Coordinates of C-alpha atoms and ligand atoms in Angstrom, one line a residue:
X239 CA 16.8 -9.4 17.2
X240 CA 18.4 -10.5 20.7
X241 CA 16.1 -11.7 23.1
X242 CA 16.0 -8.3 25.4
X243 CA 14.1 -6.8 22.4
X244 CA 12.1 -9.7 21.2
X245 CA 10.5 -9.9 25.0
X246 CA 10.0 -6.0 24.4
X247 CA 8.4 -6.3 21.0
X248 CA 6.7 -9.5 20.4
X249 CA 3.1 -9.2 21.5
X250 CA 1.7 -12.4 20.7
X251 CA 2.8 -15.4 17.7
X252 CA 1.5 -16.7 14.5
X253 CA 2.3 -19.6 12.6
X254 CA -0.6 -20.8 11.0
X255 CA -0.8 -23.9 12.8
X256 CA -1.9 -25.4 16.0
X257 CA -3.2 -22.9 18.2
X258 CA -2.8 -20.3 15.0
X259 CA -5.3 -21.2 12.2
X260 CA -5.2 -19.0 9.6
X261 CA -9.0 -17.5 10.5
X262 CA -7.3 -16.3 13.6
X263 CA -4.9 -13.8 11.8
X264 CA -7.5 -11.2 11.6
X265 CA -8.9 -11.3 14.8
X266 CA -5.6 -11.0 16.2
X267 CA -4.4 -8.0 14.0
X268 CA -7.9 -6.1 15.4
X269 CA -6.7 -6.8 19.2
X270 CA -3.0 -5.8 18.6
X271 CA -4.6 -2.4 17.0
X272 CA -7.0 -2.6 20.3
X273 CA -3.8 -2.7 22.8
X274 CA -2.3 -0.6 21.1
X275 CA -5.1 2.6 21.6
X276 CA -5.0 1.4 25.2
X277 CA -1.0 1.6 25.6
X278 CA 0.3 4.4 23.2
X279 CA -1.2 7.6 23.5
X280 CA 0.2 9.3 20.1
X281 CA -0.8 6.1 18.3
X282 CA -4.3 6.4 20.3
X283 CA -4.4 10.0 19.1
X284 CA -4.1 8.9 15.5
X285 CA -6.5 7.1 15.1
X286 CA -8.9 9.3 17.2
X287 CA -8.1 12.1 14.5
X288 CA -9.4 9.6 11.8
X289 CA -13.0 10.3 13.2
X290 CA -13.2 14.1 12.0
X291 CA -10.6 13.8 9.1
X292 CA -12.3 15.8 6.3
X293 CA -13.4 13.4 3.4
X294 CA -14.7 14.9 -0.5
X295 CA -15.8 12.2 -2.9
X296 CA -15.0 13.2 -6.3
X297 CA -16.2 12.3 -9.4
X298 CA -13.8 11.7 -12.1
X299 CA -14.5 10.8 -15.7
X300 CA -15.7 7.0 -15.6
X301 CA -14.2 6.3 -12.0
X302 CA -14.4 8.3 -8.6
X303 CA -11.9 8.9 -5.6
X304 CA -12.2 10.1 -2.3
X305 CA -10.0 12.9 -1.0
X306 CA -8.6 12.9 2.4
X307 CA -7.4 15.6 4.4
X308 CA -4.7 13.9 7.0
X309 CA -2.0 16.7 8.6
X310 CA -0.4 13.9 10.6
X311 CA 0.5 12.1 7.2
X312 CA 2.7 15.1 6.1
X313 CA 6.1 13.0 7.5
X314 CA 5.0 10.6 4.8
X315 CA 3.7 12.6 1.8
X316 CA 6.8 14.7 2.1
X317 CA 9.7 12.0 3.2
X318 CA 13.0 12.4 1.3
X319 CA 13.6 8.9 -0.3
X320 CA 17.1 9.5 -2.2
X321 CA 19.4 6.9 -1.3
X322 CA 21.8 9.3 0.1
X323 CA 18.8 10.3 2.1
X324 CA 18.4 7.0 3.0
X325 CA 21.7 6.2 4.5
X326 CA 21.6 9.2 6.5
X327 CA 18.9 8.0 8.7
X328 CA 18.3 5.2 11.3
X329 CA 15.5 2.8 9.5
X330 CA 12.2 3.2 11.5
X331 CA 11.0 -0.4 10.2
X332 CA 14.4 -2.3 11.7
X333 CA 13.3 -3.8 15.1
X334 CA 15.7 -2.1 17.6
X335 CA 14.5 1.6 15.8
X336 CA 11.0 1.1 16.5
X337 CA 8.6 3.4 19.1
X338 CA 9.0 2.1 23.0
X339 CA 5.0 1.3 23.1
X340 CA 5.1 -0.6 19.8
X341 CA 4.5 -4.1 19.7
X342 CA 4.6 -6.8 17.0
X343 CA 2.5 -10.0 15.9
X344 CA 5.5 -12.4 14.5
X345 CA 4.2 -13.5 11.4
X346 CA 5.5 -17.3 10.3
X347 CA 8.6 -16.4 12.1
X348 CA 9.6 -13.8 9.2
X349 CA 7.7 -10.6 9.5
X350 CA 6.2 -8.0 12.0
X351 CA 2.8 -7.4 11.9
X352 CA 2.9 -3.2 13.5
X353 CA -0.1 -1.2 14.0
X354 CA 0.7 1.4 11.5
X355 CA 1.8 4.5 13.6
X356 CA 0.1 7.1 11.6
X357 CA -3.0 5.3 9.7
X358 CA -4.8 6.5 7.0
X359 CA -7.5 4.1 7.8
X360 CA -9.1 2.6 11.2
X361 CA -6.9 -1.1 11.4
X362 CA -4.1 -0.1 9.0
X363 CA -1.2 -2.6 9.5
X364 CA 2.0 -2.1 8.3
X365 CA 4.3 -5.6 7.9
X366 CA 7.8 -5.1 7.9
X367 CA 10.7 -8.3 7.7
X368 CA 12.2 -9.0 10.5
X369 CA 15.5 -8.3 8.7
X370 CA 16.9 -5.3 7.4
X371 CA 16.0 -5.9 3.5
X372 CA 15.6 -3.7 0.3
X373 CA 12.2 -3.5 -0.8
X374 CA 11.2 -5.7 -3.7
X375 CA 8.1 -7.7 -4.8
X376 CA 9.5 -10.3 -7.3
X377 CA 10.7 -12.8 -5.0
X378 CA 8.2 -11.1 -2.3
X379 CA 5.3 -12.0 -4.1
X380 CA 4.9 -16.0 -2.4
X381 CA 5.3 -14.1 0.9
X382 CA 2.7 -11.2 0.0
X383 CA 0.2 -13.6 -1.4
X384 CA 0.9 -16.2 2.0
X385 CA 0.1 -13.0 4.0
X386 CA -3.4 -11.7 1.9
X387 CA -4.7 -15.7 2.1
X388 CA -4.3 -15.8 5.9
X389 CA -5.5 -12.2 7.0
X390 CA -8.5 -13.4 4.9
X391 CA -11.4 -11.4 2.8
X392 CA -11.5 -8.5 5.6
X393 CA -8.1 -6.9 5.1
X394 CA -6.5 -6.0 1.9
X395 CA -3.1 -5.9 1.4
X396 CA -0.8 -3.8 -0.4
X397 CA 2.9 -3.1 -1.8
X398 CA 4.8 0.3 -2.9
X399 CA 7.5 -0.4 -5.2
X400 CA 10.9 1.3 -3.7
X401 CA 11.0 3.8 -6.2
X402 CA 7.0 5.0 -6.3
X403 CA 5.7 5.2 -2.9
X404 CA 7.2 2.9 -0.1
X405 CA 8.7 5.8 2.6
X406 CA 11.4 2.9 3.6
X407 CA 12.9 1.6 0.3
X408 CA 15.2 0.2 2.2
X409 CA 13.0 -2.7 4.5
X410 CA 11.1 -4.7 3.0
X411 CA 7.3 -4.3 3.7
X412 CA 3.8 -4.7 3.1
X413 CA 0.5 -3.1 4.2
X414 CA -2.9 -4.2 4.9
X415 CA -6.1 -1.9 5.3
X416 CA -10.0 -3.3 5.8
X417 CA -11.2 -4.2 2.9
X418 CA -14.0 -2.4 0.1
X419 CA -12.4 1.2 1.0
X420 CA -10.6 2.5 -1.8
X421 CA -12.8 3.3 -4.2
X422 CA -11.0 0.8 -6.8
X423 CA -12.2 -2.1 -4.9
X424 CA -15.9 -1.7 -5.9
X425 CA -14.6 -1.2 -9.3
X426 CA -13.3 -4.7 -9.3
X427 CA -16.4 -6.2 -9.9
X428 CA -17.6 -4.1 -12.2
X429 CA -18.6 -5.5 -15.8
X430 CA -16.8 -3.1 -18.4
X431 CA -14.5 -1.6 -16.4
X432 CA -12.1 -4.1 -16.9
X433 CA -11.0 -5.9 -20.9
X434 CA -9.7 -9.5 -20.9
X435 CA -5.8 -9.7 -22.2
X436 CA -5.4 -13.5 -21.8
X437 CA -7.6 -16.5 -19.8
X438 CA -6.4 -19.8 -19.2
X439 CA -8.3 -22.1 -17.3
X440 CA -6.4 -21.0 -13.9
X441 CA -5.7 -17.2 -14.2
X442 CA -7.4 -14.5 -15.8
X443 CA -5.1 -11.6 -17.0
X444 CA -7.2 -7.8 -17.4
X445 CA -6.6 -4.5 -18.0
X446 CA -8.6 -1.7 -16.6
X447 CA -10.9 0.4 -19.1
X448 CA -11.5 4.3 -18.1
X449 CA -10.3 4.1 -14.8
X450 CA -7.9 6.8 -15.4
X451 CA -4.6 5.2 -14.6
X452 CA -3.3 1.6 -15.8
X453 CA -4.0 -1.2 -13.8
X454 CA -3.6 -4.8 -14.7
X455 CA -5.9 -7.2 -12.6
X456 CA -4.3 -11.0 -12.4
X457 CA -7.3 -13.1 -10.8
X458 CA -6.6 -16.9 -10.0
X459 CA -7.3 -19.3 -6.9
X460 CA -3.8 -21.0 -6.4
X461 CA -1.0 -19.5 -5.1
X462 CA 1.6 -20.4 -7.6
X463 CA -0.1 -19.8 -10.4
X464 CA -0.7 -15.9 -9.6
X465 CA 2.9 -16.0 -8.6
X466 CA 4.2 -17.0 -12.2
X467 CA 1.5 -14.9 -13.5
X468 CA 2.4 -12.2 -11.5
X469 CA 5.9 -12.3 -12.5
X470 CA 5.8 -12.9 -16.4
X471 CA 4.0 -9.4 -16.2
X472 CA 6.8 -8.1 -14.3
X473 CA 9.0 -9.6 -16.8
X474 CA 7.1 -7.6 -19.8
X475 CA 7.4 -4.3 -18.2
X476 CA 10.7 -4.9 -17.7
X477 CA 11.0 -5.4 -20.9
X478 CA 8.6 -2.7 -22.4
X479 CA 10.3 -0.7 -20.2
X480 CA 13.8 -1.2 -20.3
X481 CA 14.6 -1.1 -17.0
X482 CA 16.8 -3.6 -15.5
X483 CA 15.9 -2.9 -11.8
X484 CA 11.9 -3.7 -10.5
X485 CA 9.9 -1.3 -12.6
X486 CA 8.0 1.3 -10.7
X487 CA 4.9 -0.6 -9.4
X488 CA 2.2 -0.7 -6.5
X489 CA -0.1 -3.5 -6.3
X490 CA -3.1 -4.6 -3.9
X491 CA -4.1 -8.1 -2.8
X492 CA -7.1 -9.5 -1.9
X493 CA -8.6 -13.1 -1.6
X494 CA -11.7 -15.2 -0.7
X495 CA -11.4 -18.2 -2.4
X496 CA -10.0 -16.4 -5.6
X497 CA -6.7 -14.1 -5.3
X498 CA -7.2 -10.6 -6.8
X499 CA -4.0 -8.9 -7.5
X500 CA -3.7 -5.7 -9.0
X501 CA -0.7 -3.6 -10.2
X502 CA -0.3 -0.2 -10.8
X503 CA 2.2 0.6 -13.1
X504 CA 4.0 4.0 -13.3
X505 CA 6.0 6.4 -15.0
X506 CA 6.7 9.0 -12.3
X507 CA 6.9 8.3 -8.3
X508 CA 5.0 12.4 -7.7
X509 CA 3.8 14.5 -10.0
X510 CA 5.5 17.9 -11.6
X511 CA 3.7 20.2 -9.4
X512 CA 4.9 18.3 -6.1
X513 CA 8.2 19.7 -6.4
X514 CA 7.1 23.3 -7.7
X515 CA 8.3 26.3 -4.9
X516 CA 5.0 28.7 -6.1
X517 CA 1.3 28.7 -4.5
X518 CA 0.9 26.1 -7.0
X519 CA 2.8 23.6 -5.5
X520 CA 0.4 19.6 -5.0
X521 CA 1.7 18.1 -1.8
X522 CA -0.1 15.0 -3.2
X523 CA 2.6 12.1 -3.3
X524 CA 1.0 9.0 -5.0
X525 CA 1.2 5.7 -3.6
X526 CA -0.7 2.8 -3.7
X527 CA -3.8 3.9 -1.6
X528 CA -3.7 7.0 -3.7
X529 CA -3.3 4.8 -6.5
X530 CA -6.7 2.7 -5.0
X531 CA -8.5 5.9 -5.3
X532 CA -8.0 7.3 -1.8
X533 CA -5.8 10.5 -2.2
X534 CA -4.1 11.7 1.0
X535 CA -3.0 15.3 0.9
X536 CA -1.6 17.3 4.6
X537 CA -2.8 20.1 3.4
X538 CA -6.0 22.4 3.7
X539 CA -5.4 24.2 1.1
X540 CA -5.1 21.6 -1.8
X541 CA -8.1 19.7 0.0
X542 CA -10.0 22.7 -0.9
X543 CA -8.7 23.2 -4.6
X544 CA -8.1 19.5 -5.9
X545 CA -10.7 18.9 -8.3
X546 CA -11.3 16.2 -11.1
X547 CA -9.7 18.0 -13.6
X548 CA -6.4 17.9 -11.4
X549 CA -6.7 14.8 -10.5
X550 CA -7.2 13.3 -13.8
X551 CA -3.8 15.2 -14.9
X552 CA -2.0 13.4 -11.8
X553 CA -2.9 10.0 -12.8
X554 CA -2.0 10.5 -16.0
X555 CA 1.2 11.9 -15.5
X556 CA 2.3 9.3 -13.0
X557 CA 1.1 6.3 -14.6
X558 CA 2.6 3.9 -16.8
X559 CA -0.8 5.0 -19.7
X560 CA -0.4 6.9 -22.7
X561 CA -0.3 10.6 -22.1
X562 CA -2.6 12.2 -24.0
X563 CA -2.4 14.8 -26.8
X564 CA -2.6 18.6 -26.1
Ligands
ZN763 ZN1 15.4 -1.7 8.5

């Protein structure tokens, strides 16, 4: 970044120290989201649309989700992600590609802390490198758990693997949302919904129970031990898996005191009916807030239909879980 765009981009600094203490993250990601309603119109219009988005809860079988209507997040659901695709266009995370009115927190001098342009919810960040990087969470995962201690317990933060969700596969990047509002946040803490798979006295390894799609939850309080943690289960899908390349994964971060970290394995990056030409085409594209129990869709018309039975069928057809007998 030459110094033309940096004095363009960079809004204000944060390294943690000093001035910078780690409490001050958040506070600082809310006024960056602030200036940016008051200099960006589209941005501003955004999030006013967030106010009368159309909402359903539904009730699934032992876990619930809440469906969003969100026609400004068609770019996202439907964006081509090929890599031929890919190289065709201009990256939209890369400094010099980014919106005139957008401005930047620099995070520990290595990443960008944006006011996602098209939110899904009110204070949704997006945090892309500074550098033009592929996507991948195994040598990531210092920097994405670095990131989720110093935004603190009021943000969450979250990953899409560069096969099963992230719209730039091609920059590496993170999100954060305000925490407690995807539905599998409250189901965290919930006694049952969860079985133990291993406990030592610094991490606790889990797997979720009835929640419709496979989640392992990793909870520990130091950093490296979630890290190694977090990678040996990497290592096992790999493995389980045979894939050589990062396995098709989202995860979400959170921590006060204790990291959680949770990781949605998959088996498909959209369902079947995503791609079908006929009235019974799902423009549903699953990524990890969908995967958290929020599902996005742009259109009306599958807002109206989607029901628990459908939804059920995504999650099972698009997770890394044992698809069931017909
Ligand atoms: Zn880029």
């Amino acid at each position: 970044m030459n110094d033309a765009l940096k004095g363009r981009i960079i809004w204000a600094l944060f390294d943690g120290e000093g001035d910078h203490p780690p409490a001050a993250l958040k506070a600082l990601c809310r006024e960056l989201v602030n200036e940016q309603r008051a200099s960006w119109a589209d941005f501003n219009n955004a999030c006013d649309s967030l106010r009368t988005m159309k909402t359903r809860d539904i009730q699934c079988s032992g876990f619930s989700i809440r469906l969003l209507y969100n026609p400004v997040r068609s770019v996202n659901t439907l964006a081509a992600v090929t890599p031929e695709k890919i190289s065709e266009r201009p990256c939209f995370l890369c400094a010099a590609n980014l919106p005139l009115e957008q401005k930047a927190i620099m995070y520990r001098g290595d990443f960008l802390i944006l006011a996602n342009p098209r939110p899904i919810l009110p204070f949704h960040l997006t945090i892309a490198h500074r550098a033009h990087r592929p996507q991948s969470i195994y040598d990531g995962m210092d920097q994405f758990l670095r990131i989720t201690m110093d935004i603190g317990p009021d943000f969450t933060t979250l990953y899409n693997g560069p096969r099963c969700g992230a719209s730039a596969p091609d920059h590496l990047h993170f999100q954060a949302v305000p925490s407690g509002k995807m539905p599998i946040e409250k189901e965290f803490g919930i006694k049952g919904k969860f079985s133990l798979l291993s406990a030592t006295d610094n991490i606790t390894i889990s797997s979720g129970r009835g929640l419709g799609r496979k989640i392992i939850l990793i909870e520990g309080s130091r950093t490296g031990d979630v890290c190694t943690a977090f990678r040996e289960s990497i290592d096992t899908l790999k493995a389980h898996t045979g894939q050589s390349e990062e396995p098709m994964i989202n995860v979400i971060g959170h921590y006060n005191n204790t990291f959680y970290l949770a990781i949605f394995p998959r088996r498909a990056h959209r369902p079947a009916a995503f791609y079908r030409e006929d009235d019974h085409r799902i423009l549903v594209s699953p990524a990890v807030v969908e995967m958290g129990g929020i599902i996005v869709t742009p259109s009306e018309t599958d807002f109206n239909r989607l029901d628990a039975s459908i939804i059920e069928a995504m999650y099972r057809e698009v997770s890394l879980m044992p698809k069931r007998k017909s």
